[in-house]
Amino acid sequence: MKLHVIVIAYDRPVALRGLIDCFILQSCPDWVMTIVHDGPASFAVRQVASLYENDRRVAFLETAGREGNWGHANRKRMLQVIMGDPGDYVLITNDDNYYIPRFVEYMFEEASKGGVGMVYCDFLHHSLRYINMISQPKVNCIDMGAFIVELKLAQEVGFVHDVGWADGLFAEECNAKCIERGLKSVHVNTTLFVHN
């Protein structure tokens, strides 16, 4: 089992380094990361990317032009092309997020119990004054970075929405696909991530 981390980035070198480092420090090393910079990256962002060029788990890509719109086009594109093994999971996140060092371990602990298509956790969010948000897989109750989904299931659902609340719509659709397939969506009742 491996976690494929898709990171949507845009010109925040300090935040990007913090995100990469929090995965480097994970207690569970079973992850790979693809960073997609929305448009040509600045010198500072490229410098950060170069710090990890010898780590095979971290890949850095740049799109030809800036697409904006919360990075939805890049999320959709990456979800379509990412390759993984059966049983792998995917996390779609942003460059300004932070995960506790046992995030992957805790999420995989639940995922490995069998019959689990989606695992989601609680989080802190800057726009909510960093109060603890108890997640639910629905609009206005979850952040994109707070859940992992079986890769093949997520690819079947696809990232099709192009609105500000697409995170919640994607979570709802992944949860519905789990129900349809007889898979569980499991809530980890712990705060494992901070959205800055």
PDB file of C-alpha atoms in Angstrom:
ATOM      1  CA  MET A   1       0.000   0.000   0.000  1.00  0.00           C
ATOM      2  CA  LYS A   2       1.327   3.398  -1.014  1.00  0.00           C
ATOM      3  CA  LEU A   3      -0.025   6.937  -0.685  1.00  0.00           C
ATOM      4  CA  HIS A   4       0.205   9.061  -3.833  1.00  0.00           C
ATOM      5  CA  VAL A   5       0.343  12.693  -2.740  1.00  0.00           C
ATOM      6  CA  ILE A   6      -0.670  15.223  -5.402  1.00  0.00           C
ATOM      7  CA  VAL A   7       0.394  18.733  -4.373  1.00  0.00           C
ATOM      8  CA  ILE A   8      -0.961  21.783  -6.169  1.00  0.00           C
ATOM      9  CA  ALA A   9       1.509  24.643  -5.730  1.00  0.00           C
ATOM     10  CA  TYR A  10       1.776  28.294  -6.671  1.00  0.00           C
ATOM     11  CA  ASP A  11       4.689  30.550  -5.750  1.00  0.00           C
ATOM     12  CA  ARG A  12       4.924  29.852  -2.016  1.00  0.00           C
ATOM     13  CA  PRO A  13       8.467  28.497  -1.592  1.00  0.00           C
ATOM     14  CA  VAL A  14       8.532  28.605   2.227  1.00  0.00           C
ATOM     15  CA  ALA A  15       5.160  26.880   2.562  1.00  0.00           C
ATOM     16  CA  LEU A  16       6.098  24.314  -0.095  1.00  0.00           C
ATOM     17  CA  ARG A  17       9.274  23.402   1.748  1.00  0.00           C
ATOM     18  CA  GLY A  18       7.286  22.985   4.958  1.00  0.00           C
ATOM     19  CA  LEU A  19       4.820  20.662   3.239  1.00  0.00           C
ATOM     20  CA  ILE A  20       7.527  18.508   1.665  1.00  0.00           C
ATOM     21  CA  ASP A  21       9.419  18.319   4.965  1.00  0.00           C
ATOM     22  CA  CYS A  22       6.361  17.201   6.882  1.00  0.00           C
ATOM     23  CA  PHE A  23       6.149  14.206   4.516  1.00  0.00           C
ATOM     24  CA  ILE A  24       9.899  13.541   4.695  1.00  0.00           C
ATOM     25  CA  LEU A  25       9.374  13.321   8.482  1.00  0.00           C
ATOM     26  CA  GLN A  26       6.416  10.919   8.309  1.00  0.00           C
ATOM     27  CA  SER A  27       6.709   7.835  10.513  1.00  0.00           C
ATOM     28  CA  CYS A  28       5.430   5.738   7.577  1.00  0.00           C
ATOM     29  CA  PRO A  29       7.641   6.068   4.466  1.00  0.00           C
ATOM     30  CA  ASP A  30       5.116   4.524   2.045  1.00  0.00           C
ATOM     31  CA  TRP A  31       4.319   7.637   0.016  1.00  0.00           C
ATOM     32  CA  VAL A  32       5.305   9.325  -3.216  1.00  0.00           C
ATOM     33  CA  MET A  33       4.681  12.983  -4.021  1.00  0.00           C
ATOM     34  CA  THR A  34       4.083  14.832  -7.272  1.00  0.00           C
ATOM     35  CA  ILE A  35       4.174  18.612  -6.963  1.00  0.00           C
ATOM     36  CA  VAL A  36       2.429  20.456  -9.789  1.00  0.00           C
ATOM     37  CA  HIS A  37       3.318  24.125  -9.922  1.00  0.00           C
ATOM     38  CA  ASP A  38       0.557  26.158 -11.581  1.00  0.00           C
ATOM     39  CA  GLY A  39       2.540  27.889 -14.312  1.00  0.00           C
ATOM     40  CA  PRO A  40       6.284  28.478 -14.580  1.00  0.00           C
ATOM     41  CA  ALA A  41       7.870  28.441 -11.127  1.00  0.00           C
ATOM     42  CA  SER A  42       9.875  31.299  -9.676  1.00  0.00           C
ATOM     43  CA  PHE A  43      13.579  30.938  -8.945  1.00  0.00           C
ATOM     44  CA  ALA A  44      12.782  30.571  -5.217  1.00  0.00           C
ATOM     45  CA  VAL A  45      10.339  27.713  -5.852  1.00  0.00           C
ATOM     46  CA  ARG A  46      12.827  25.969  -8.138  1.00  0.00           C
ATOM     47  CA  GLN A  47      15.473  26.298  -5.426  1.00  0.00           C
ATOM     48  CA  VAL A  48      13.162  24.523  -2.984  1.00  0.00           C
ATOM     49  CA  ALA A  49      12.426  21.782  -5.514  1.00  0.00           C
ATOM     50  CA  SER A  50      16.163  21.288  -6.100  1.00  0.00           C
ATOM     51  CA  LEU A  51      16.653  20.449  -2.403  1.00  0.00           C
ATOM     52  CA  TYR A  52      14.711  17.212  -2.951  1.00  0.00           C
ATOM     53  CA  GLU A  53      15.911  16.216  -6.417  1.00  0.00           C
ATOM     54  CA  ASN A  54      17.783  13.209  -4.973  1.00  0.00           C
ATOM     55  CA  ASP A  55      14.711  11.879  -3.167  1.00  0.00           C
ATOM     56  CA  ARG A  56      12.988   9.509  -5.600  1.00  0.00           C
ATOM     57  CA  ARG A  57       9.705   9.956  -3.772  1.00  0.00           C
ATOM     58  CA  VAL A  58       9.427  13.647  -4.739  1.00  0.00           C
ATOM     59  CA  ALA A  59       8.728  14.796  -8.319  1.00  0.00           C
ATOM     60  CA  PHE A  60       8.334  18.426  -9.406  1.00  0.00           C
ATOM     61  CA  LEU A  61       6.364  19.526 -12.479  1.00  0.00           C
ATOM     62  CA  GLU A  62       5.431  22.928 -13.887  1.00  0.00           C
ATOM     63  CA  THR A  63       2.530  23.669 -16.219  1.00  0.00           C
ATOM     64  CA  ALA A  64       3.199  25.794 -19.297  1.00  0.00           C
ATOM     65  CA  GLY A  65       0.805  28.508 -18.162  1.00  0.00           C
ATOM     66  CA  ARG A  66      -1.089  29.581 -15.084  1.00  0.00           C
ATOM     67  CA  GLU A  67      -4.590  28.146 -14.810  1.00  0.00           C
ATOM     68  CA  GLY A  68      -5.594  29.451 -11.361  1.00  0.00           C
ATOM     69  CA  ASN A  69      -9.098  28.514 -10.196  1.00  0.00           C
ATOM     70  CA  TRP A  70      -7.952  26.747  -7.014  1.00  0.00           C
ATOM     71  CA  GLY A  71      -5.784  24.372  -9.060  1.00  0.00           C
ATOM     72  CA  HIS A  72      -8.774  22.274 -10.113  1.00  0.00           C
ATOM     73  CA  ALA A  73      -7.536  21.710 -13.685  1.00  0.00           C
ATOM     74  CA  ASN A  74      -4.214  20.405 -12.357  1.00  0.00           C
ATOM     75  CA  ARG A  75      -5.984  18.179  -9.814  1.00  0.00           C
ATOM     76  CA  LYS A  76      -8.102  16.698 -12.586  1.00  0.00           C
ATOM     77  CA  ARG A  77      -5.132  16.184 -14.914  1.00  0.00           C
ATOM     78  CA  MET A  78      -2.939  14.544 -12.277  1.00  0.00           C
ATOM     79  CA  LEU A  79      -5.701  12.255 -11.049  1.00  0.00           C
ATOM     80  CA  GLN A  80      -6.134  11.021 -14.623  1.00  0.00           C
ATOM     81  CA  VAL A  81      -2.455  10.244 -15.259  1.00  0.00           C
ATOM     82  CA  ILE A  82      -1.100   9.000 -11.938  1.00  0.00           C
ATOM     83  CA  MET A  83      -0.142   5.322 -11.971  1.00  0.00           C
ATOM     84  CA  GLY A  84      -0.382   3.043  -8.955  1.00  0.00           C
ATOM     85  CA  ASP A  85      -0.949  -0.480  -7.781  1.00  0.00           C
ATOM     86  CA  PRO A  86      -4.252  -1.957  -6.618  1.00  0.00           C
ATOM     87  CA  GLY A  87      -4.737  -0.992  -2.982  1.00  0.00           C
ATOM     88  CA  ASP A  88      -2.890   2.313  -3.299  1.00  0.00           C
ATOM     89  CA  TYR A  89      -4.502   5.518  -2.035  1.00  0.00           C
ATOM     90  CA  VAL A  90      -4.355   9.142  -3.155  1.00  0.00           C
ATOM     91  CA  LEU A  91      -4.243  12.432  -1.243  1.00  0.00           C
ATOM     92  CA  ILE A  92      -4.813  15.698  -3.104  1.00  0.00           C
ATOM     93  CA  THR A  93      -3.476  18.665  -1.181  1.00  0.00           C
ATOM     94  CA  ASN A  94      -1.996  22.162  -1.506  1.00  0.00           C
ATOM     95  CA  ASP A  95       1.434  23.605  -0.869  1.00  0.00           C
ATOM     96  CA  ASP A  96       0.299  25.570   2.199  1.00  0.00           C
ATOM     97  CA  ASN A  97      -0.799  22.576   4.272  1.00  0.00           C
ATOM     98  CA  TYR A  98       0.918  20.835   7.172  1.00  0.00           C
ATOM     99  CA  TYR A  99       0.510  17.209   8.303  1.00  0.00           C
ATOM    100  CA  ILE A 100       1.536  15.775  11.650  1.00  0.00           C
ATOM    101  CA  PRO A 101       4.396  13.240  11.437  1.00  0.00           C
ATOM    102  CA  ARG A 102       2.066  10.255  11.940  1.00  0.00           C
ATOM    103  CA  PHE A 103      -0.571  11.287   9.375  1.00  0.00           C
ATOM    104  CA  VAL A 104       0.229   8.521   6.867  1.00  0.00           C
ATOM    105  CA  GLU A 105       0.581   5.950   9.652  1.00  0.00           C
ATOM    106  CA  TYR A 106      -2.802   6.798  11.200  1.00  0.00           C
ATOM    107  CA  MET A 107      -4.595   6.914   7.850  1.00  0.00           C
ATOM    108  CA  PHE A 108      -3.066   3.625   6.686  1.00  0.00           C
ATOM    109  CA  GLU A 109      -3.862   1.993  10.015  1.00  0.00           C
ATOM    110  CA  GLU A 110      -7.552   2.464   9.175  1.00  0.00           C
ATOM    111  CA  ALA A 111      -7.189   1.778   5.444  1.00  0.00           C
ATOM    112  CA  SER A 112      -5.439  -1.550   6.075  1.00  0.00           C
ATOM    113  CA  LYS A 113      -8.386  -2.980   8.020  1.00  0.00           C
ATOM    114  CA  GLY A 114      -9.886  -4.097   4.714  1.00  0.00           C
ATOM    115  CA  GLY A 115     -12.907  -3.000   2.780  1.00  0.00           C
ATOM    116  CA  VAL A 116     -12.048   0.687   3.257  1.00  0.00           C
ATOM    117  CA  GLY A 117     -12.309   3.007   0.266  1.00  0.00           C
ATOM    118  CA  MET A 118     -11.918   6.348   2.020  1.00  0.00           C
ATOM    119  CA  VAL A 119     -10.348   7.597   5.259  1.00  0.00           C
ATOM    120  CA  TYR A 120     -10.824  11.141   6.526  1.00  0.00           C
ATOM    121  CA  CYS A 121      -9.546  13.059   9.537  1.00  0.00           C
ATOM    122  CA  ASP A 122     -10.272  16.242  11.448  1.00  0.00           C
ATOM    123  CA  PHE A 123      -8.302  19.411  10.748  1.00  0.00           C
ATOM    124  CA  LEU A 124      -7.616  23.019  11.639  1.00  0.00           C
ATOM    125  CA  HIS A 125      -8.314  25.750   9.084  1.00  0.00           C
ATOM    126  CA  HIS A 126      -7.052  29.340   9.033  1.00  0.00           C
ATOM    127  CA  SER A 127     -10.365  30.747   7.789  1.00  0.00           C
ATOM    128  CA  LEU A 128     -12.062  29.162  10.819  1.00  0.00           C
ATOM    129  CA  ARG A 129      -9.566  30.787  13.208  1.00  0.00           C
ATOM    130  CA  TYR A 130      -7.861  27.414  13.640  1.00  0.00           C
ATOM    131  CA  ILE A 131     -10.730  25.847  15.534  1.00  0.00           C
ATOM    132  CA  ASN A 132     -10.920  22.090  15.222  1.00  0.00           C
ATOM    133  CA  MET A 133     -13.100  21.020  12.300  1.00  0.00           C
ATOM    134  CA  ILE A 134     -14.816  17.646  12.700  1.00  0.00           C
ATOM    135  CA  SER A 135     -14.828  16.259   9.164  1.00  0.00           C
ATOM    136  CA  GLN A 136     -17.676  14.678   7.269  1.00  0.00           C
ATOM    137  CA  PRO A 137     -17.439  13.688   3.589  1.00  0.00           C
ATOM    138  CA  LYS A 138     -19.716  16.448   2.296  1.00  0.00           C
ATOM    139  CA  VAL A 139     -19.672  20.054   1.136  1.00  0.00           C
ATOM    140  CA  ASN A 140     -18.605  22.598   3.780  1.00  0.00           C
ATOM    141  CA  CYS A 141     -17.568  19.818   6.174  1.00  0.00           C
ATOM    142  CA  ILE A 142     -14.222  18.700   4.774  1.00  0.00           C
ATOM    143  CA  ASP A 143     -11.064  20.060   3.191  1.00  0.00           C
ATOM    144  CA  MET A 144      -9.404  18.406   0.204  1.00  0.00           C
ATOM    145  CA  GLY A 145      -6.306  17.681   2.260  1.00  0.00           C
ATOM    146  CA  ALA A 146      -8.215  15.857   5.015  1.00  0.00           C
ATOM    147  CA  PHE A 147      -8.978  12.594   3.210  1.00  0.00           C
ATOM    148  CA  ILE A 148      -7.379   9.770   1.298  1.00  0.00           C
ATOM    149  CA  VAL A 149      -9.242   7.631  -1.225  1.00  0.00           C
ATOM    150  CA  GLU A 150      -8.414   4.378  -2.956  1.00  0.00           C
ATOM    151  CA  LEU A 151      -6.588   5.545  -6.075  1.00  0.00           C
ATOM    152  CA  LYS A 152      -8.631   3.534  -8.587  1.00  0.00           C
ATOM    153  CA  LEU A 153     -11.886   4.632  -6.961  1.00  0.00           C
ATOM    154  CA  ALA A 154     -10.815   8.304  -7.016  1.00  0.00           C
ATOM    155  CA  GLN A 155      -9.866   7.978 -10.675  1.00  0.00           C
ATOM    156  CA  GLU A 156     -13.238   6.472 -11.473  1.00  0.00           C
ATOM    157  CA  VAL A 157     -14.995   9.368  -9.726  1.00  0.00           C
ATOM    158  CA  GLY A 158     -12.691  11.916 -11.370  1.00  0.00           C
ATOM    159  CA  PHE A 159     -12.174  15.514 -10.355  1.00  0.00           C
ATOM    160  CA  VAL A 160     -14.892  17.108 -12.462  1.00  0.00           C
ATOM    161  CA  HIS A 161     -16.074  20.206 -10.608  1.00  0.00           C
ATOM    162  CA  ASP A 162     -14.718  23.673 -11.184  1.00  0.00           C
ATOM    163  CA  VAL A 163     -16.144  25.626  -8.248  1.00  0.00           C
ATOM    164  CA  GLY A 164     -14.784  26.795  -4.890  1.00  0.00           C
ATOM    165  CA  TRP A 165     -16.477  23.969  -2.990  1.00  0.00           C
ATOM    166  CA  ALA A 166     -15.191  21.231  -5.327  1.00  0.00           C
ATOM    167  CA  ASP A 167     -13.333  19.640  -2.363  1.00  0.00           C
ATOM    168  CA  GLY A 168     -16.599  18.762  -0.681  1.00  0.00           C
ATOM    169  CA  LEU A 169     -18.239  17.626  -3.921  1.00  0.00           C
ATOM    170  CA  PHE A 170     -15.307  15.313  -4.655  1.00  0.00           C
ATOM    171  CA  ALA A 171     -15.488  13.943  -1.086  1.00  0.00           C
ATOM    172  CA  GLU A 172     -19.264  13.386  -1.396  1.00  0.00           C
ATOM    173  CA  GLU A 173     -18.843  11.574  -4.712  1.00  0.00           C
ATOM    174  CA  CYS A 174     -15.994   9.395  -3.407  1.00  0.00           C
ATOM    175  CA  ASN A 175     -18.112   8.511  -0.361  1.00  0.00           C
ATOM    176  CA  ALA A 176     -21.108   7.680  -2.599  1.00  0.00           C
ATOM    177  CA  LYS A 177     -18.881   5.457  -4.756  1.00  0.00           C
ATOM    178  CA  CYS A 178     -17.699   3.670  -1.584  1.00  0.00           C
ATOM    179  CA  ILE A 179     -21.313   3.006  -0.575  1.00  0.00           C
ATOM    180  CA  GLU A 180     -22.111   1.772  -4.079  1.00  0.00           C
ATOM    181  CA  ARG A 181     -19.135  -0.615  -3.924  1.00  0.00           C
ATOM    182  CA  GLY A 182     -19.820  -1.809  -0.374  1.00  0.00           C
ATOM    183  CA  LEU A 183     -16.668  -0.125   0.909  1.00  0.00           C
ATOM    184  CA  LYS A 184     -16.355   1.794   4.168  1.00  0.00           C
ATOM    185  CA  SER A 185     -15.558   5.461   4.648  1.00  0.00           C
ATOM    186  CA  VAL A 186     -13.745   5.708   7.967  1.00  0.00           C
ATOM    187  CA  HIS A 187     -13.425   8.797  10.162  1.00  0.00           C
ATOM    188  CA  VAL A 188     -10.188   9.137  12.141  1.00  0.00           C
ATOM    189  CA  ASN A 189     -11.407  11.159  15.102  1.00  0.00           C
ATOM    190  CA  THR A 190      -8.111  13.033  15.435  1.00  0.00           C
ATOM    191  CA  THR A 191      -6.776  16.305  14.072  1.00  0.00           C
ATOM    192  CA  LEU A 192      -3.991  15.326  11.689  1.00  0.00           C
ATOM    193  CA  PHE A 193      -3.622  18.322   9.398  1.00  0.00           C
ATOM    194  CA  VAL A 194      -3.571  22.115   9.328  1.00  0.00           C
ATOM    195  CA  HIS A 195      -4.728  24.149   6.361  1.00  0.00           C
ATOM    196  CA  ASN A 196      -2.913  27.496   6.387  1.00  0.00           C
TER     197      ASN A 196
END
